[in-house]
mmCIF file of C-alpha atoms in Angstrom:
data_model
loop_
_atom_site.group_PDB
_atom_site.id
_atom_site.type_symbol
_atom_site.label_atom_id
_atom_site.label_comp_id
_atom_site.label_asym_id
_atom_site.label_seq_id
_atom_site.Cartn_x
_atom_site.Cartn_y
_atom_site.Cartn_z
ATOM 1 C CA MET A 1 -31.373 0.666 -7.056
ATOM 2 C CA VAL A 2 -27.628 0.048 -7.306
ATOM 3 C CA ALA A 3 -27.365 2.610 -10.549
ATOM 4 C CA GLY A 4 -28.545 5.078 -8.045
ATOM 5 C CA TRP A 5 -26.368 4.156 -4.893
ATOM 6 C CA ARG A 6 -23.737 4.543 -8.021
ATOM 7 C CA ASP A 7 -24.390 8.370 -8.236
ATOM 8 C CA GLN A 8 -24.393 8.564 -4.121
ATOM 9 C CA GLN A 9 -21.190 7.461 -4.241
ATOM 10 C CA LEU A 10 -20.003 9.325 -6.929
ATOM 11 C CA SER A 11 -21.341 12.978 -5.503
ATOM 12 C CA ARG A 12 -19.607 11.785 -2.145
ATOM 13 C CA ASN A 13 -16.379 12.172 -4.059
ATOM 14 C CA LEU A 14 -15.484 8.486 -4.305
ATOM 15 C CA GLY A 15 -13.223 7.080 -6.776
ATOM 16 C CA LYS A 16 -13.982 4.933 -9.397
ATOM 17 C CA GLY A 17 -11.428 2.216 -7.352
ATOM 18 C CA THR A 18 -13.385 2.666 -4.470
ATOM 19 C CA ILE A 19 -16.953 2.102 -5.905
ATOM 20 C CA LYS A 20 -16.728 -0.274 -8.544
ATOM 21 C CA PRO A 21 -15.898 -3.347 -6.434
ATOM 22 C CA ARG A 22 -18.568 -2.777 -4.083
ATOM 23 C CA LEU A 23 -21.531 -2.881 -7.005
ATOM 24 C CA GLU A 24 -19.928 -6.195 -7.941
ATOM 25 C CA LEU A 25 -20.473 -7.168 -4.446
ATOM 26 C CA VAL A 26 -23.924 -6.623 -4.195
ATOM 27 C CA HIS A 27 -24.186 -8.357 -7.486
ATOM 28 C CA ARG A 28 -22.626 -11.170 -6.567
ATOM 29 C CA PHE A 29 -24.862 -10.934 -3.243
ATOM 30 C CA GLN A 30 -27.613 -11.590 -5.154
ATOM 31 C CA ARG A 31 -26.812 -13.931 -7.595
ATOM 32 C CA PHE A 32 -25.802 -15.694 -4.429
ATOM 33 C CA THR A 33 -29.242 -15.131 -2.706
ATOM 34 C CA ASN A 34 -31.354 -16.074 -5.960
ATOM 35 C CA GLU A 35 -33.374 -13.221 -4.600
ATOM 36 C CA TYR A 36 -33.722 -8.961 -5.008
ATOM 37 C CA PRO A 37 -32.453 -6.486 -2.114
ATOM 38 C CA TRP A 38 -36.714 -6.512 -0.420
ATOM 39 C CA HIS A 39 -36.073 -10.320 -0.093
ATOM 40 C CA TRP A 40 -32.887 -10.147 1.818
ATOM 41 C CA ARG A 41 -32.418 -11.815 5.196
ATOM 42 C CA PRO A 42 -29.563 -11.675 8.009
ATOM 43 C CA MET A 43 -29.287 -15.526 7.144
ATOM 44 C CA ASP A 44 -28.202 -15.137 3.405
ATOM 45 C CA VAL A 45 -25.658 -12.268 5.086
ATOM 46 C CA ASP A 46 -24.440 -15.754 7.169
ATOM 47 C CA GLU A 47 -24.429 -18.032 4.379
ATOM 48 C CA PHE A 48 -22.695 -15.272 1.864
ATOM 49 C CA PHE A 49 -19.866 -14.885 4.074
ATOM 50 C CA ALA A 50 -19.182 -18.277 5.480
ATOM 51 C CA ASP A 51 -18.618 -19.069 1.698
ATOM 52 C CA LEU A 52 -16.417 -17.064 1.528
ATOM 53 C CA ARG A 53 -14.489 -17.501 4.694
ATOM 54 C CA GLY A 54 -14.614 -22.038 3.323
ATOM 55 C CA GLU A 55 -12.392 -19.730 0.249
ATOM 56 C CA GLY A 56 -9.642 -18.577 2.596
ATOM 57 C CA ARG A 57 -10.531 -14.900 2.154
ATOM 58 C CA ALA A 58 -8.629 -12.027 4.363
ATOM 59 C CA LYS A 59 -10.559 -11.452 7.401
ATOM 60 C CA SER A 60 -10.076 -7.368 6.367
ATOM 61 C CA THR A 61 -11.439 -8.087 2.677
ATOM 62 C CA LEU A 62 -14.261 -10.198 4.475
ATOM 63 C CA ARG A 63 -14.935 -6.926 6.489
ATOM 64 C CA SER A 64 -15.001 -4.867 3.621
ATOM 65 C CA TYR A 65 -17.724 -6.504 1.517
ATOM 66 C CA GLN A 66 -19.674 -6.323 4.413
ATOM 67 C CA ASN A 67 -19.147 -2.588 4.665
ATOM 68 C CA ALA A 68 -19.808 -2.307 1.790
ATOM 69 C CA LEU A 69 -23.076 -4.570 1.562
ATOM 70 C CA ARG A 70 -23.981 -2.672 4.721
ATOM 71 C CA LEU A 71 -23.830 0.530 2.846
ATOM 72 C CA PHE A 72 -26.152 -0.264 -0.010
ATOM 73 C CA CYS A 73 -28.958 -1.801 2.230
ATOM 74 C CA ASP A 74 -28.522 1.975 4.072
ATOM 75 C CA TYR A 75 -29.282 3.552 0.803
ATOM 76 C CA ALA A 76 -32.120 0.977 -0.115
ATOM 77 C CA ALA A 77 -34.165 1.199 2.614
ATOM 78 C CA ASP A 78 -33.554 4.854 3.162
ATOM 79 C CA PRO A 79 -36.972 6.252 2.999
ATOM 80 C CA ARG A 80 -35.445 9.567 1.559
ATOM 81 C CA TYR A 81 -34.755 7.573 -1.393
ATOM 82 C CA GLN A 82 -38.115 5.808 -1.416
ATOM 83 C CA TRP A 83 -36.906 2.373 -2.542
ATOM 84 C CA THR A 84 -39.327 1.110 0.678
ATOM 85 C CA ALA A 85 -42.538 2.956 -0.720
ATOM 86 C CA VAL A 86 -41.933 1.808 -4.419
ATOM 87 C CA CYS A 87 -41.230 -2.028 -3.572
ATOM 88 C CA GLU A 88 -44.384 -1.473 -0.557
ATOM 89 C CA ASN A 89 -46.903 -0.652 -3.861
ATOM 90 C CA LEU A 90 -45.224 -3.106 -6.634
ATOM 91 C CA PHE A 91 -44.645 -6.258 -4.139
ATOM 92 C CA GLY A 92 -46.203 -5.777 -1.222
ATOM 93 C CA THR A 93 -42.327 -5.654 1.066
ATOM 94 C CA HIS A 94 -39.071 -3.106 0.895
ATOM 95 C CA PRO A 95 -35.962 -3.428 1.066
ATOM 96 C CA ALA A 96 -34.177 -3.560 4.767
ATOM 97 C CA GLN A 97 -30.944 -3.753 6.565
ATOM 98 C CA VAL A 98 -29.598 -7.164 6.963
ATOM 99 C CA CYS A 99 -25.306 -6.717 8.289
ATOM 100 C CA PHE A 100 -25.805 -5.748 11.865
ATOM 101 C CA GLU A 101 -23.070 -6.166 14.677
ATOM 102 C CA TRP A 102 -23.815 -9.496 15.598
ATOM 103 C CA ASN A 103 -23.742 -11.300 12.283
ATOM 104 C CA THR A 104 -20.776 -8.788 10.504
ATOM 105 C CA ALA A 105 -17.145 -8.318 11.881
ATOM 106 C CA THR A 106 -15.657 -5.920 13.828
ATOM 107 C CA HIS A 107 -12.492 -3.769 13.469
ATOM 108 C CA SER A 108 -10.768 -4.756 16.981
ATOM 109 C CA GLY A 109 -7.479 -4.514 16.329
ATOM 110 C CA ASP A 110 -4.682 -1.767 14.885
ATOM 111 C CA TYR A 111 -3.620 -4.527 12.425
ATOM 112 C CA GLU A 112 -4.438 -7.331 10.751
ATOM 113 C CA GLY A 113 -2.640 -7.678 8.195
ATOM 114 C CA ARG A 114 -0.903 -11.349 7.763
ATOM 115 C CA PRO A 115 1.943 -11.754 10.856
ATOM 116 C CA ALA A 116 4.527 -13.345 8.330
ATOM 117 C CA ARG A 117 4.825 -9.830 6.431
ATOM 118 C CA ARG A 118 7.610 -8.093 7.133
ATOM 119 C CA ALA A 119 10.444 -5.237 6.349
ATOM 120 C CA LEU A 120 13.353 -7.287 4.150
ATOM 121 C CA THR A 121 16.295 -7.478 6.651
ATOM 122 C CA LYS A 122 19.470 -5.727 5.250
ATOM 123 C CA PRO A 123 21.322 -8.539 4.017
ATOM 124 C CA GLU A 124 17.444 -9.929 2.455
ATOM 125 C CA LEU A 125 17.325 -6.479 1.095
ATOM 126 C CA GLN A 126 21.490 -6.789 -0.408
ATOM 127 C CA ASN A 127 20.599 -9.382 -1.849
ATOM 128 C CA LEU A 128 17.760 -8.924 -3.813
ATOM 129 C CA PHE A 129 19.732 -5.502 -5.268
ATOM 130 C CA ASP A 130 21.889 -7.112 -6.119
ATOM 131 C CA TYR A 131 19.843 -10.050 -8.179
ATOM 132 C CA ALA A 132 17.917 -7.219 -9.764
ATOM 133 C CA ASP A 133 21.280 -5.825 -11.092
ATOM 134 C CA ASP A 134 22.815 -9.080 -11.988
ATOM 135 C CA GLN A 135 18.985 -9.800 -14.288
ATOM 136 C CA VAL A 136 20.684 -6.479 -16.090
ATOM 137 C CA GLN A 137 23.577 -7.732 -16.708
ATOM 138 C CA ILE A 138 22.625 -10.421 -17.911
ATOM 139 C CA ALA A 139 19.989 -9.856 -20.286
ATOM 140 C CA ARG A 140 22.633 -6.931 -21.824
ATOM 141 C CA HIS A 141 25.533 -9.612 -22.329
ATOM 142 C CA SER A 142 23.201 -11.775 -23.825
ATOM 143 C CA GLY A 143 21.549 -9.088 -25.894
ATOM 144 C CA HIS A 144 18.349 -9.588 -24.559
ATOM 145 C CA LYS A 145 15.833 -6.554 -26.402
ATOM 146 C CA GLY A 146 14.295 -6.888 -22.360
ATOM 147 C CA TRP A 147 17.846 -5.674 -20.355
ATOM 148 C CA LEU A 148 15.780 -1.541 -20.254
ATOM 149 C CA ALA A 149 13.142 -3.056 -18.645
ATOM 150 C CA ALA A 150 14.556 -5.047 -16.020
ATOM 151 C CA MET A 151 17.278 -2.157 -15.584
ATOM 152 C CA ARG A 152 14.180 0.406 -14.618
ATOM 153 C CA ASP A 153 12.165 -2.429 -12.444
ATOM 154 C CA ALA A 154 15.895 -3.242 -10.689
ATOM 155 C CA THR A 155 16.025 1.325 -10.625
ATOM 156 C CA ALA A 156 12.192 1.095 -9.391
ATOM 157 C CA MET A 157 12.428 -1.002 -6.220
ATOM 158 C CA LYS A 158 15.600 0.679 -4.649
ATOM 159 C CA THR A 159 13.749 4.012 -5.292
ATOM 160 C CA ALA A 160 10.824 2.047 -3.031
ATOM 161 C CA TYR A 161 12.657 1.485 -0.632
ATOM 162 C CA ALA A 162 15.424 4.702 -1.184
ATOM 163 C CA TRP A 163 12.253 6.501 -0.175
ATOM 164 C CA GLY A 164 9.465 4.366 1.623
ATOM 165 C CA LEU A 165 6.967 4.931 -1.226
ATOM 166 C CA ARG A 166 3.739 2.328 -1.675
ATOM 167 C CA ARG A 167 3.072 0.989 -4.962
ATOM 168 C CA GLN A 168 0.989 3.105 -5.802
ATOM 169 C CA GLU A 169 3.415 6.765 -5.636
ATOM 170 C CA LEU A 170 6.198 4.951 -6.691
ATOM 171 C CA ALA A 171 4.221 3.720 -9.987
ATOM 172 C CA MET A 172 2.779 7.290 -10.456
ATOM 173 C CA LEU A 173 6.349 9.411 -10.372
ATOM 174 C CA ASP A 174 7.412 11.697 -13.073
ATOM 175 C CA THR A 175 11.230 13.434 -13.565
ATOM 176 C CA THR A 176 10.085 16.107 -12.398
ATOM 177 C CA ASP A 177 8.925 15.094 -9.284
ATOM 178 C CA PHE A 178 13.105 15.009 -7.239
ATOM 179 C CA GLY A 179 14.803 19.399 -5.871
ATOM 180 C CA THR A 180 16.858 20.715 -4.055
ATOM 181 C CA ASN A 181 17.145 20.037 -1.100
ATOM 182 C CA PRO A 182 19.424 23.541 0.602
ATOM 183 C CA HIS A 183 20.180 21.773 3.247
ATOM 184 C CA ALA A 184 21.401 18.885 1.604
ATOM 185 C CA THR A 185 23.839 20.382 -1.275
ATOM 186 C CA GLU A 186 25.244 16.783 -1.623
ATOM 187 C CA PHE A 187 22.107 15.873 -3.537
ATOM 188 C CA ALA A 188 21.983 18.167 -5.827
ATOM 189 C CA GLY A 189 18.757 18.165 -8.002
ATOM 190 C CA HIS A 190 17.845 14.423 -5.806
ATOM 191 C CA GLY A 191 17.475 16.322 -2.103
ATOM 192 C CA VAL A 192 13.596 15.863 -1.916
ATOM 193 C CA LEU A 193 11.411 13.556 -3.990
ATOM 194 C CA TYR A 194 8.342 15.524 -4.040
ATOM 195 C CA VAL A 195 5.573 12.520 -3.846
ATOM 196 C CA ARG A 196 1.306 13.922 -5.796
ATOM 197 C CA TRP A 197 -0.444 10.971 -5.292
ATOM 198 C CA GLY A 198 -0.546 9.380 -2.187
ATOM 199 C CA LYS A 199 -2.908 7.912 -0.193
ATOM 200 C CA ALA A 200 -6.004 9.648 0.035
ATOM 201 C CA ASN A 201 -8.506 9.827 2.154
ATOM 202 C CA LYS A 202 -11.949 8.875 1.986
ATOM 203 C CA GLY A 203 -13.390 10.994 -0.838
ATOM 204 C CA SER A 204 -10.697 13.299 -1.211
ATOM 205 C CA THR A 205 -8.020 14.138 -4.079
ATOM 206 C CA PRO A 206 -4.448 12.438 -3.844
ATOM 207 C CA LYS A 207 -2.678 13.525 -0.677
ATOM 208 C CA ARG A 208 0.995 15.296 -1.510
ATOM 209 C CA ARG A 209 4.296 15.401 0.382
ATOM 210 C CA SER A 210 8.164 15.477 0.157
ATOM 211 C CA VAL A 211 10.263 12.929 1.315
ATOM 212 C CA LEU A 212 13.835 14.190 2.075
ATOM 213 C CA THR A 213 16.551 11.738 0.132
ATOM 214 C CA VAL A 214 18.451 10.436 3.220
ATOM 215 C CA PHE A 215 20.828 7.583 1.423
ATOM 216 C CA PRO A 216 23.464 8.531 -1.032
ATOM 217 C CA TRP A 217 23.865 6.156 -2.779
ATOM 218 C CA SER A 218 20.385 6.242 -4.051
ATOM 219 C CA VAL A 219 21.017 9.785 -6.349
ATOM 220 C CA ARG A 220 23.703 7.877 -8.245
ATOM 221 C CA VAL A 221 21.257 4.709 -8.924
ATOM 222 C CA MET A 222 18.610 7.475 -9.992
ATOM 223 C CA THR A 223 20.820 9.876 -11.908
ATOM 224 C CA GLN A 224 21.850 6.697 -13.101
ATOM 225 C CA TRP A 225 18.514 6.230 -14.582
ATOM 226 C CA ILE A 226 17.162 9.514 -16.351
ATOM 227 C CA GLU A 227 20.594 10.657 -17.050
ATOM 228 C CA HIS A 228 21.592 7.732 -18.992
ATOM 229 C CA CYS A 229 18.905 4.696 -19.939
ATOM 230 C CA HIS A 230 15.162 6.847 -19.281
ATOM 231 C CA ASP A 231 15.344 7.755 -23.059
ATOM 232 C CA LEU A 232 16.083 4.948 -24.513
ATOM 233 C CA ASN A 233 12.863 3.199 -24.433
ATOM 234 C CA THR A 234 11.897 4.140 -28.222
ATOM 235 C CA ARG A 235 8.408 2.763 -29.277
ATOM 236 C CA THR A 236 7.056 5.995 -26.726
ATOM 237 C CA PRO A 237 7.309 9.345 -27.715
ATOM 238 C CA ARG A 238 8.736 10.347 -25.258
ATOM 239 C CA SER A 239 7.563 10.725 -21.556
ATOM 240 C CA ALA A 240 7.845 12.240 -18.218
ATOM 241 C CA ALA A 241 7.170 9.243 -16.686
ATOM 242 C CA LEU A 242 9.618 8.298 -14.322
ATOM 243 C CA TRP A 243 8.607 4.634 -15.766
ATOM 244 C CA PRO A 244 8.136 3.992 -19.231
ATOM 245 C CA SER A 245 6.546 0.564 -20.469
ATOM 246 C CA GLU A 246 7.257 -0.365 -23.976
ATOM 247 C CA ARG A 247 3.535 -0.384 -24.405
ATOM 248 C CA SER A 248 2.549 2.788 -22.653
ATOM 249 C CA PRO A 249 3.889 5.897 -21.633
ATOM 250 C CA ARG A 250 3.886 4.815 -17.579
ATOM 251 C CA VAL A 251 4.665 1.180 -16.183
ATOM 252 C CA SER A 252 1.750 -0.093 -14.267
ATOM 253 C CA LYS A 253 2.005 -0.874 -10.665
ATOM 254 C CA GLU A 254 1.017 -4.227 -11.425
ATOM 255 C CA LYS A 255 3.677 -4.967 -13.312
ATOM 256 C CA LEU A 256 6.451 -3.489 -10.315
ATOM 257 C CA GLY A 257 4.700 -6.172 -8.593
ATOM 258 C CA ALA A 258 4.910 -8.762 -10.342
ATOM 259 C CA ARG A 259 8.809 -8.529 -11.207
ATOM 260 C CA PHE A 260 9.493 -8.284 -6.995
ATOM 261 C CA ALA A 261 7.265 -11.167 -6.836
ATOM 262 C CA GLU A 262 10.077 -12.714 -9.033
ATOM 263 C CA TYR A 263 12.739 -11.721 -7.685
ATOM 264 C CA ARG A 264 11.353 -12.837 -4.463
ATOM 265 C CA ARG A 265 10.591 -16.336 -5.800
ATOM 266 C CA ALA A 266 13.892 -16.889 -7.235
ATOM 267 C CA LEU A 267 15.067 -15.407 -4.165
ATOM 268 C CA GLY A 268 13.220 -18.312 -1.961
ATOM 269 C CA LEU A 269 12.307 -15.684 -0.104
ATOM 270 C CA PRO A 270 8.784 -15.780 1.777
ATOM 271 C CA ASP A 271 5.510 -15.484 -0.477
ATOM 272 C CA GLU A 272 3.752 -12.916 2.296
ATOM 273 C CA LEU A 273 6.845 -10.293 0.888
ATOM 274 C CA THR A 274 5.543 -7.713 -1.215
ATOM 275 C CA LEU A 275 6.550 -4.771 -3.046
ATOM 276 C CA HIS A 276 4.852 -2.815 -0.084
ATOM 277 C CA CYS A 277 7.116 -4.097 2.324
ATOM 278 C CA LEU A 278 10.238 -2.666 1.027
ATOM 279 C CA ARG A 279 8.208 1.000 2.951
ATOM 280 C CA HIS A 280 8.157 -0.859 5.996
ATOM 281 C CA SER A 281 11.647 -2.191 5.430
ATOM 282 C CA TYR A 282 12.427 2.267 4.874
ATOM 283 C CA VAL A 283 10.361 2.914 7.897
ATOM 284 C CA THR A 284 12.641 0.076 10.319
ATOM 285 C CA HIS A 285 16.171 0.523 8.641
ATOM 286 C CA LEU A 286 15.526 4.079 9.332
ATOM 287 C CA ILE A 287 13.719 3.660 12.902
ATOM 288 C CA GLU A 288 17.033 1.077 13.525
ATOM 289 C CA ASP A 289 19.597 3.354 12.540
ATOM 290 C CA GLY A 290 18.429 5.989 14.731
ATOM 291 C CA TYR A 291 16.342 8.302 13.494
ATOM 292 C CA ASP A 292 14.294 10.451 15.283
ATOM 293 C CA PRO A 293 9.993 8.850 15.118
ATOM 294 C CA LEU A 294 8.299 11.494 14.179
ATOM 295 C CA PHE A 295 10.708 12.355 11.180
ATOM 296 C CA VAL A 296 10.075 8.916 10.002
ATOM 297 C CA GLN A 297 6.417 9.334 10.231
ATOM 298 C CA GLN A 298 6.614 12.708 8.439
ATOM 299 C CA GLN A 299 8.696 10.864 5.468
ATOM 300 C CA VAL A 300 6.335 8.049 4.641
ATOM 301 C CA GLY A 301 2.978 10.370 5.309
ATOM 302 C CA HIS A 302 1.124 9.106 8.208
ATOM 303 C CA SER A 303 -1.168 11.257 10.313
ATOM 304 C CA TYR A 304 -0.455 9.338 13.546
ATOM 305 C CA ALA A 305 2.557 7.532 14.732
ATOM 306 C CA SER A 306 0.598 4.591 16.010
ATOM 307 C CA THR A 307 0.261 3.683 12.085
ATOM 308 C CA THR A 308 4.460 4.194 11.928
ATOM 309 C CA ALA A 309 4.777 1.357 14.876
ATOM 310 C CA LEU A 310 2.552 -0.650 12.991
ATOM 311 C CA TYR A 311 5.401 -0.780 9.760
ATOM 312 C CA THR A 312 8.096 -0.773 12.237
ATOM 313 C CA SER A 313 9.726 -4.617 12.665
ATOM 314 C CA VAL A 314 12.881 -3.786 14.335
ATOM 315 C CA SER A 315 15.290 -6.809 14.301
ATOM 316 C CA SER A 316 16.171 -8.588 17.968
ATOM 317 C CA ASP A 317 19.987 -6.950 17.212
ATOM 318 C CA PHE A 318 19.222 -3.872 16.800
ATOM 319 C CA ARG A 319 17.068 -4.025 20.601
ATOM 320 C CA THR A 320 19.925 -6.020 21.715
ATOM 321 C CA ARG A 321 21.605 -3.138 21.339
ATOM 322 C CA THR A 322 19.130 -0.353 23.186
ATOM 323 C CA LEU A 323 19.171 -2.213 25.626
ATOM 324 C CA ARG A 324 22.775 -2.594 26.302
ATOM 325 C CA THR A 325 22.950 1.164 25.547
ATOM 326 C CA VAL A 326 20.376 1.617 28.642
ATOM 327 C CA LEU A 327 22.252 -0.312 30.890
ATOM 328 C CA ASP A 328 25.622 1.060 30.525
ATOM 329 C CA ASP A 329 24.323 4.280 30.991
ATOM 330 C CA SER A 330 21.671 3.142 34.076
ATOM 331 C CA ILE A 331 25.940 2.038 35.418
ATOM 332 C CA GLU A 332 27.520 4.943 34.454
ATOM 333 C CA ARG A 333 25.187 6.964 36.543
ATOM 334 C CA ALA A 334 25.088 4.654 39.294
ATOM 335 C CA LEU A 335 28.904 5.204 40.090
ATOM 336 C CA ALA A 336 28.950 8.825 39.678
ATOM 337 C CA LEU A 337 26.855 9.015 42.662
ATOM 338 C CA PRO A 338 28.472 9.863 45.023
ATOM 339 C CA ASP A 339 29.454 7.365 48.222
ATOM 340 C CA PRO A 340 26.982 7.689 51.248
ATOM 341 C CA GLY A 341 29.127 6.758 53.547
ATOM 342 C CA ALA A 342 31.983 8.813 52.708
ATOM 343 C CA GLY A 343 31.777 11.182 54.227
ATOM 344 C CA THR A 344 31.649 9.305 57.996
#
């Protein structure tokens, strides 16, 4: 059954990264119940997920587990795949759906992430980048061979923020992914970044998009890395990957995330802040700086403005300035109106 379900998902063009955890979840549920699918009961679902809740799993994670189990039961109980007939002949019973609306979680809110996860403030962001640069200098002055990896990771963090990238998008960048923007010639060959590994829709290939450069400092950072540091890694053949590793042509997104976590702990920032929060910071800071929301939405590759809104956590200062501007404009318009008693 599991092998057949795997093949069904492969035929739907689902990625192996999606399929593998689903299969593992089904095996885990089978071990928990110590029963085969034709003996599963709804109360088994209740007990299994009650145990997972006790482990402190995120609500969105539990819902994805329940969805995986529901999909497997749909497959096993579908008469078109004949498992029901085979099991009835062999065991006198057959697989049935055990996940229902009344014993599984529903997606009732637009955002189910952790409340503490947010964008970094501009001072926090500056402190992060300064600390990352300091680690490069400390390693280099002490003759430590890790200075190049520290330089790579510092540049990668700045790149994630400067172009609002997801972890996968960041890790899969190549040196050839930059191009010119004829309307911003001051950025030379780094006026636009072509993202080729954007978040895919279900069963589709990664989305592509182009991200226009908005921060002049990001061009200087990228130029320094590509022209002076990128090819210094002599342990691996010359690679087009923007972030080569000493042991492989390309550093993993997990390694980049681990470096961010290391610096976050050193700076005493909240544990809920991750490398992905640099993307949140990009959205938030552009909105605060007055960029059009539609432009920001297109920059980060969101299909809907509501998704971009979830990424935005503007500061109280920004809201105060916005309110003050609206109030001042209202007062100016009121003062500009003719005095209704002036003609009497």
